Amino acid sequence: MITTADFRAHPLDQVHRLIEPGPVILLTTQRHGTPNVMTNGFNMMVRHAPPMIAATVGPWDHSYRALVETGECVIAVPTADMAATVVDIGNCSGADVDKFQRFDLTAVAAREVEAPLIAECHANIECRVADTSLVGPYHLFLLEPVRAWTDPSRPAPELLHHRGDGTFTVDGPVLDLKERMTKWQYLL
Protein backbone atom coordinates (compact mmCIF):
# COMPACT_ATOMS: atom_id res chain seq x y z
CA MET A 1 0.00 0.00 0.00
CA ILE A 2 1.34 3.42 -0.94
CA THR A 3 1.15 6.10 1.76
CA THR A 4 2.33 9.67 2.08
CA ALA A 5 5.54 8.24 3.54
CA ASP A 6 6.38 7.24 -0.04
CA PHE A 7 6.32 10.85 -1.15
CA ARG A 8 8.47 13.85 -0.31
CA ALA A 9 6.78 16.92 1.20
CA HIS A 10 6.86 19.95 -1.08
CA PRO A 11 6.96 23.50 0.35
CA LEU A 12 3.64 25.29 -0.10
CA ASP A 13 5.38 28.49 -1.15
CA GLN A 14 6.66 26.57 -4.19
CA VAL A 15 3.39 24.97 -5.33
CA HIS A 16 3.31 27.34 -8.30
CA ARG A 17 6.30 25.41 -9.64
CA LEU A 18 4.22 22.23 -9.81
CA ILE A 19 1.31 23.68 -11.79
CA GLU A 20 2.67 26.28 -14.14
CA PRO A 21 -0.16 28.63 -15.16
CA GLY A 22 0.65 29.28 -18.79
CA PRO A 23 3.20 30.87 -21.05
CA VAL A 24 5.00 33.97 -19.90
CA ILE A 25 3.26 36.99 -21.37
CA LEU A 26 4.01 40.64 -21.81
CA LEU A 27 1.13 42.83 -20.67
CA THR A 28 0.95 46.30 -22.16
CA THR A 29 -1.02 49.26 -20.85
CA GLN A 30 -1.24 52.91 -21.74
CA ARG A 31 -1.92 55.69 -19.25
CA HIS A 32 -2.03 59.40 -20.10
CA GLY A 33 -0.61 58.58 -23.54
CA THR A 34 2.41 56.71 -22.15
CA PRO A 35 2.71 53.02 -23.04
CA ASN A 36 4.21 50.49 -20.66
CA VAL A 37 4.95 46.78 -20.73
CA MET A 38 5.44 44.30 -17.90
CA THR A 39 6.40 40.64 -17.78
CA ASN A 40 3.72 38.37 -16.31
CA GLY A 41 4.08 34.71 -15.41
CA PHE A 42 0.85 34.34 -13.45
CA ASN A 43 -1.94 34.08 -15.99
CA MET A 44 -4.34 31.49 -17.28
CA MET A 45 -7.24 30.82 -19.58
CA VAL A 46 -10.46 30.75 -17.57
CA ARG A 47 -12.88 29.92 -20.35
CA HIS A 48 -12.56 29.24 -24.07
CA ALA A 49 -15.92 30.45 -25.39
CA PRO A 50 -16.47 33.27 -25.03
CA PRO A 51 -12.83 33.64 -24.05
CA MET A 52 -11.81 34.87 -20.60
CA ILE A 53 -8.25 35.25 -19.33
CA ALA A 54 -7.06 35.86 -15.76
CA ALA A 55 -3.84 37.68 -14.90
CA THR A 56 -2.33 38.65 -11.58
CA VAL A 57 -1.23 42.30 -11.53
CA GLY A 58 -0.68 43.83 -8.12
CA PRO A 59 -0.22 47.34 -6.74
CA TRP A 60 3.53 46.66 -6.66
CA ASP A 61 3.46 46.67 -10.49
CA HIS A 62 3.70 50.01 -12.30
CA SER A 63 1.07 48.72 -14.77
CA TYR A 64 -1.48 48.17 -12.01
CA ARG A 65 -2.66 51.79 -11.89
CA ALA A 66 -3.04 51.98 -15.66
CA LEU A 67 -4.99 48.73 -15.73
CA VAL A 68 -7.31 49.90 -12.95
CA GLU A 69 -7.84 53.37 -14.45
CA THR A 70 -8.23 52.42 -18.12
CA GLY A 71 -9.76 48.97 -17.78
CA GLU A 72 -7.84 47.68 -20.77
CA CYS A 73 -4.58 46.07 -21.82
CA VAL A 74 -2.93 43.93 -24.45
CA ILE A 75 -1.57 40.48 -23.73
CA ALA A 76 1.42 40.00 -26.00
CA VAL A 77 2.75 36.45 -26.31
CA PRO A 78 6.53 36.40 -26.79
CA THR A 79 8.44 33.47 -28.23
CA ALA A 80 11.40 31.66 -26.70
CA ASP A 81 13.88 33.67 -28.75
CA MET A 82 12.81 36.72 -26.69
CA ALA A 83 13.58 35.04 -23.34
CA ALA A 84 16.39 37.35 -22.23
CA THR A 85 14.36 40.44 -23.15
CA VAL A 86 11.30 39.11 -21.36
CA VAL A 87 13.30 38.59 -18.15
CA ASP A 88 14.98 42.01 -18.46
CA ILE A 89 11.61 43.72 -18.93
CA GLY A 90 10.52 42.17 -15.64
CA ASN A 91 13.63 43.43 -13.86
CA CYS A 92 12.88 47.13 -14.25
CA SER A 93 9.94 49.43 -13.71
CA GLY A 94 8.06 51.51 -16.23
CA ALA A 95 8.04 54.21 -13.55
CA ASP A 96 11.78 54.61 -14.21
CA VAL A 97 12.32 53.68 -17.83
CA ASP A 98 10.58 53.64 -21.20
CA LYS A 99 10.66 49.90 -21.74
CA PHE A 100 9.64 50.09 -25.41
CA GLN A 101 12.69 52.25 -26.10
CA ARG A 102 15.12 50.40 -23.80
CA PHE A 103 14.27 46.98 -25.23
CA ASP A 104 13.76 48.12 -28.81
CA LEU A 105 10.15 46.96 -28.92
CA THR A 106 7.86 48.15 -31.69
CA ALA A 107 4.53 49.51 -30.40
CA VAL A 108 1.69 48.93 -32.87
CA ALA A 109 -1.64 50.71 -32.51
CA ALA A 110 -4.39 48.34 -31.43
CA ARG A 111 -7.89 48.50 -32.93
CA GLU A 112 -10.11 48.22 -29.83
CA VAL A 113 -7.95 49.46 -26.92
CA GLU A 114 -5.41 52.21 -26.33
CA ALA A 115 -2.65 49.87 -25.08
CA PRO A 116 -0.24 48.93 -27.88
CA LEU A 117 0.48 45.59 -29.50
CA ILE A 118 4.11 44.45 -29.60
CA ALA A 119 5.26 43.71 -33.17
CA GLU A 120 8.02 41.33 -32.04
CA CYS A 121 5.54 38.98 -30.32
CA HIS A 122 3.88 35.97 -31.93
CA ALA A 123 0.40 36.94 -30.73
CA ASN A 124 -1.34 39.99 -29.30
CA ILE A 125 -4.73 39.89 -27.58
CA GLU A 126 -6.56 43.15 -26.99
CA CYS A 127 -8.46 42.91 -23.70
CA ARG A 128 -10.90 44.81 -21.54
CA VAL A 129 -11.19 44.22 -17.83
CA ALA A 130 -14.36 42.17 -17.38
CA ASP A 131 -14.40 41.70 -13.61
CA THR A 132 -12.49 43.31 -10.76
CA SER A 133 -14.14 41.46 -7.87
CA LEU A 134 -10.98 39.37 -7.32
CA VAL A 135 -8.54 42.28 -7.61
CA GLY A 136 -8.86 43.36 -3.97
CA PRO A 137 -8.32 40.00 -2.31
CA TYR A 138 -6.12 38.31 -4.95
CA HIS A 139 -4.85 40.97 -7.41
CA LEU A 140 -6.54 38.86 -10.10
CA PHE A 141 -8.00 40.64 -13.12
CA LEU A 142 -10.48 38.81 -15.35
CA LEU A 143 -9.87 40.00 -18.89
CA GLU A 144 -12.19 39.70 -21.86
CA PRO A 145 -10.40 39.44 -25.22
CA VAL A 146 -11.99 41.81 -27.75
CA ARG A 147 -9.61 41.21 -30.68
CA ALA A 148 -6.65 38.91 -31.28
CA TRP A 149 -3.79 38.94 -33.74
CA THR A 150 -1.07 36.42 -34.70
CA ASP A 151 2.08 36.72 -36.78
CA PRO A 152 1.62 34.45 -39.83
CA SER A 153 5.40 34.22 -40.25
CA ARG A 154 5.52 32.16 -37.02
CA PRO A 155 3.10 29.25 -37.60
CA ALA A 156 4.59 27.05 -34.84
CA PRO A 157 6.05 29.34 -32.20
CA GLU A 158 7.99 28.05 -29.22
CA LEU A 159 6.50 29.70 -26.14
CA LEU A 160 8.34 30.39 -22.91
CA HIS A 161 7.12 28.96 -19.58
CA HIS A 162 8.47 30.16 -16.22
CA ARG A 163 9.11 27.43 -13.67
CA GLY A 164 8.95 29.85 -10.75
CA ASP A 165 12.62 29.72 -9.83
CA GLY A 166 14.36 31.66 -12.60
CA THR A 167 14.40 28.69 -14.97
CA PHE A 168 12.20 28.28 -18.01
CA THR A 169 10.94 25.56 -20.29
CA VAL A 170 10.16 25.94 -23.95
CA ASP A 171 7.29 24.30 -25.81
CA GLY A 172 8.30 20.95 -27.21
CA PRO A 173 6.79 18.54 -29.70
CA VAL A 174 3.08 18.81 -30.43
CA LEU A 175 0.98 15.74 -29.63
CA ASP A 176 -1.98 15.44 -32.00
CA LEU A 177 -4.77 13.58 -30.20
CA LYS A 178 -7.69 15.19 -32.03
CA GLU A 179 -9.23 11.83 -32.91
CA ARG A 180 -9.56 11.04 -29.18
CA MET A 181 -11.40 14.30 -28.40
CA THR A 182 -14.78 12.67 -29.04
CA LYS A 183 -16.61 14.72 -26.42
CA TRP A 184 -15.10 18.03 -27.58
CA GLN A 185 -15.22 17.80 -31.39
CA TYR A 186 -16.76 21.26 -31.64
CA LEU A 187 -13.45 22.72 -30.40
CA LEU A 188 -11.42 21.24 -33.24
CSV table of C-alpha atoms in Angstrom, one decimal:
chain,number,residue,atom,x,y,z
A,1,MET,CA,0.0,0.0,0.0
A,2,ILE,CA,1.3,3.4,-0.9
A,3,THR,CA,1.1,6.1,1.8
A,4,THR,CA,2.3,9.7,2.1
A,5,ALA,CA,5.5,8.2,3.5
A,6,ASP,CA,6.4,7.2,0.0
A,7,PHE,CA,6.3,10.9,-1.2
A,8,ARG,CA,8.5,13.9,-0.3
A,9,ALA,CA,6.8,16.9,1.2
A,10,HIS,CA,6.9,19.9,-1.1
A,11,PRO,CA,7.0,23.5,0.3
A,12,LEU,CA,3.6,25.3,-0.1
A,13,ASP,CA,5.4,28.5,-1.2
A,14,GLN,CA,6.7,26.6,-4.2
A,15,VAL,CA,3.4,25.0,-5.3
A,16,HIS,CA,3.3,27.3,-8.3
A,17,ARG,CA,6.3,25.4,-9.6
A,18,LEU,CA,4.2,22.2,-9.8
A,19,ILE,CA,1.3,23.7,-11.8
A,20,GLU,CA,2.7,26.3,-14.1
A,21,PRO,CA,-0.2,28.6,-15.2
A,22,GLY,CA,0.6,29.3,-18.8
A,23,PRO,CA,3.2,30.9,-21.1
A,24,VAL,CA,5.0,34.0,-19.9
A,25,ILE,CA,3.3,37.0,-21.4
A,26,LEU,CA,4.0,40.6,-21.8
A,27,LEU,CA,1.1,42.8,-20.7
A,28,THR,CA,1.0,46.3,-22.2
A,29,THR,CA,-1.0,49.3,-20.9
A,30,GLN,CA,-1.2,52.9,-21.7
A,31,ARG,CA,-1.9,55.7,-19.2
A,32,HIS,CA,-2.0,59.4,-20.1
A,33,GLY,CA,-0.6,58.6,-23.5
A,34,THR,CA,2.4,56.7,-22.2
A,35,PRO,CA,2.7,53.0,-23.0
A,36,ASN,CA,4.2,50.5,-20.7
A,37,VAL,CA,5.0,46.8,-20.7
A,38,MET,CA,5.4,44.3,-17.9
A,39,THR,CA,6.4,40.6,-17.8
A,40,ASN,CA,3.7,38.4,-16.3
A,41,GLY,CA,4.1,34.7,-15.4
A,42,PHE,CA,0.9,34.3,-13.4
A,43,ASN,CA,-1.9,34.1,-16.0
A,44,MET,CA,-4.3,31.5,-17.3
A,45,MET,CA,-7.2,30.8,-19.6
A,46,VAL,CA,-10.5,30.7,-17.6
A,47,ARG,CA,-12.9,29.9,-20.3
A,48,HIS,CA,-12.6,29.2,-24.1
A,49,ALA,CA,-15.9,30.5,-25.4
A,50,PRO,CA,-16.5,33.3,-25.0
A,51,PRO,CA,-12.8,33.6,-24.0
A,52,MET,CA,-11.8,34.9,-20.6
A,53,ILE,CA,-8.2,35.3,-19.3
A,54,ALA,CA,-7.1,35.9,-15.8
A,55,ALA,CA,-3.8,37.7,-14.9
A,56,THR,CA,-2.3,38.7,-11.6
A,57,VAL,CA,-1.2,42.3,-11.5
A,58,GLY,CA,-0.7,43.8,-8.1
A,59,PRO,CA,-0.2,47.3,-6.7
A,60,TRP,CA,3.5,46.7,-6.7
A,61,ASP,CA,3.5,46.7,-10.5
A,62,HIS,CA,3.7,50.0,-12.3
A,63,SER,CA,1.1,48.7,-14.8
A,64,TYR,CA,-1.5,48.2,-12.0
A,65,ARG,CA,-2.7,51.8,-11.9
A,66,ALA,CA,-3.0,52.0,-15.7
A,67,LEU,CA,-5.0,48.7,-15.7
A,68,VAL,CA,-7.3,49.9,-13.0
A,69,GLU,CA,-7.8,53.4,-14.4
A,70,THR,CA,-8.2,52.4,-18.1
A,71,GLY,CA,-9.8,49.0,-17.8
A,72,GLU,CA,-7.8,47.7,-20.8
A,73,CYS,CA,-4.6,46.1,-21.8
A,74,VAL,CA,-2.9,43.9,-24.5
A,75,ILE,CA,-1.6,40.5,-23.7
A,76,ALA,CA,1.4,40.0,-26.0
A,77,VAL,CA,2.7,36.4,-26.3
A,78,PRO,CA,6.5,36.4,-26.8
A,79,THR,CA,8.4,33.5,-28.2
A,80,ALA,CA,11.4,31.7,-26.7
A,81,ASP,CA,13.9,33.7,-28.7
A,82,MET,CA,12.8,36.7,-26.7
A,83,ALA,CA,13.6,35.0,-23.3
A,84,ALA,CA,16.4,37.4,-22.2
A,85,THR,CA,14.4,40.4,-23.2
A,86,VAL,CA,11.3,39.1,-21.4
A,87,VAL,CA,13.3,38.6,-18.1
A,88,ASP,CA,15.0,42.0,-18.5
A,89,ILE,CA,11.6,43.7,-18.9
A,90,GLY,CA,10.5,42.2,-15.6
A,91,ASN,CA,13.6,43.4,-13.9
A,92,CYS,CA,12.9,47.1,-14.2
A,93,SER,CA,9.9,49.4,-13.7
A,94,GLY,CA,8.1,51.5,-16.2
A,95,ALA,CA,8.0,54.2,-13.5
A,96,ASP,CA,11.8,54.6,-14.2
A,97,VAL,CA,12.3,53.7,-17.8
A,98,ASP,CA,10.6,53.6,-21.2
A,99,LYS,CA,10.7,49.9,-21.7
A,100,PHE,CA,9.6,50.1,-25.4
A,101,GLN,CA,12.7,52.3,-26.1
A,102,ARG,CA,15.1,50.4,-23.8
A,103,PHE,CA,14.3,47.0,-25.2
A,104,ASP,CA,13.8,48.1,-28.8
A,105,LEU,CA,10.2,47.0,-28.9
A,106,THR,CA,7.9,48.2,-31.7
A,107,ALA,CA,4.5,49.5,-30.4
A,108,VAL,CA,1.7,48.9,-32.9
A,109,ALA,CA,-1.6,50.7,-32.5
A,110,ALA,CA,-4.4,48.3,-31.4
A,111,ARG,CA,-7.9,48.5,-32.9
A,112,GLU,CA,-10.1,48.2,-29.8
A,113,VAL,CA,-7.9,49.5,-26.9
A,114,GLU,CA,-5.4,52.2,-26.3
A,115,ALA,CA,-2.7,49.9,-25.1
A,116,PRO,CA,-0.2,48.9,-27.9
A,117,LEU,CA,0.5,45.6,-29.5
A,118,ILE,CA,4.1,44.5,-29.6
A,119,ALA,CA,5.3,43.7,-33.2
A,120,GLU,CA,8.0,41.3,-32.0
A,121,CYS,CA,5.5,39.0,-30.3
A,122,HIS,CA,3.9,36.0,-31.9
A,123,ALA,CA,0.4,36.9,-30.7
A,124,ASN,CA,-1.3,40.0,-29.3
A,125,ILE,CA,-4.7,39.9,-27.6
A,126,GLU,CA,-6.6,43.2,-27.0
A,127,CYS,CA,-8.5,42.9,-23.7
A,128,ARG,CA,-10.9,44.8,-21.5
A,129,VAL,CA,-11.2,44.2,-17.8
A,130,ALA,CA,-14.4,42.2,-17.4
A,131,ASP,CA,-14.4,41.7,-13.6
A,132,THR,CA,-12.5,43.3,-10.8
A,133,SER,CA,-14.1,41.5,-7.9
A,134,LEU,CA,-11.0,39.4,-7.3
A,135,VAL,CA,-8.5,42.3,-7.6
A,136,GLY,CA,-8.9,43.4,-4.0
A,137,PRO,CA,-8.3,40.0,-2.3
A,138,TYR,CA,-6.1,38.3,-5.0
A,139,HIS,CA,-4.9,41.0,-7.4
A,140,LEU,CA,-6.5,38.9,-10.1
A,141,PHE,CA,-8.0,40.6,-13.1
A,142,LEU,CA,-10.5,38.8,-15.3
A,143,LEU,CA,-9.9,40.0,-18.9
A,144,GLU,CA,-12.2,39.7,-21.9
A,145,PRO,CA,-10.4,39.4,-25.2
A,146,VAL,CA,-12.0,41.8,-27.7
A,147,ARG,CA,-9.6,41.2,-30.7
A,148,ALA,CA,-6.7,38.9,-31.3
A,149,TRP,CA,-3.8,38.9,-33.7
A,150,THR,CA,-1.1,36.4,-34.7
A,151,ASP,CA,2.1,36.7,-36.8
A,152,PRO,CA,1.6,34.4,-39.8
A,153,SER,CA,5.4,34.2,-40.3
A,154,ARG,CA,5.5,32.2,-37.0
A,155,PRO,CA,3.1,29.3,-37.6
A,156,ALA,CA,4.6,27.1,-34.8
A,157,PRO,CA,6.1,29.3,-32.2
A,158,GLU,CA,8.0,28.1,-29.2
A,159,LEU,CA,6.5,29.7,-26.1
A,160,LEU,CA,8.3,30.4,-22.9
A,161,HIS,CA,7.1,29.0,-19.6
A,162,HIS,CA,8.5,30.2,-16.2
A,163,ARG,CA,9.1,27.4,-13.7
A,164,GLY,CA,9.0,29.9,-10.7
A,165,ASP,CA,12.6,29.7,-9.8
A,166,GLY,CA,14.4,31.7,-12.6
A,167,THR,CA,14.4,28.7,-15.0
A,168,PHE,CA,12.2,28.3,-18.0
A,169,THR,CA,10.9,25.6,-20.3
A,170,VAL,CA,10.2,25.9,-24.0
A,171,ASP,CA,7.3,24.3,-25.8
A,172,GLY,CA,8.3,20.9,-27.2
A,173,PRO,CA,6.8,18.5,-29.7
A,174,VAL,CA,3.1,18.8,-30.4
A,175,LEU,CA,1.0,15.7,-29.6
A,176,ASP,CA,-2.0,15.4,-32.0
A,177,LEU,CA,-4.8,13.6,-30.2
A,178,LYS,CA,-7.7,15.2,-32.0
A,179,GLU,CA,-9.2,11.8,-32.9
A,180,ARG,CA,-9.6,11.0,-29.2
A,181,MET,CA,-11.4,14.3,-28.4
A,182,THR,CA,-14.8,12.7,-29.0
A,183,LYS,CA,-16.6,14.7,-26.4
A,184,TRP,CA,-15.1,18.0,-27.6
A,185,GLN,CA,-15.2,17.8,-31.4
A,186,TYR,CA,-16.8,21.3,-31.6
A,187,LEU,CA,-13.5,22.7,-30.4
A,188,LEU,CA,-11.4,21.2,-33.2
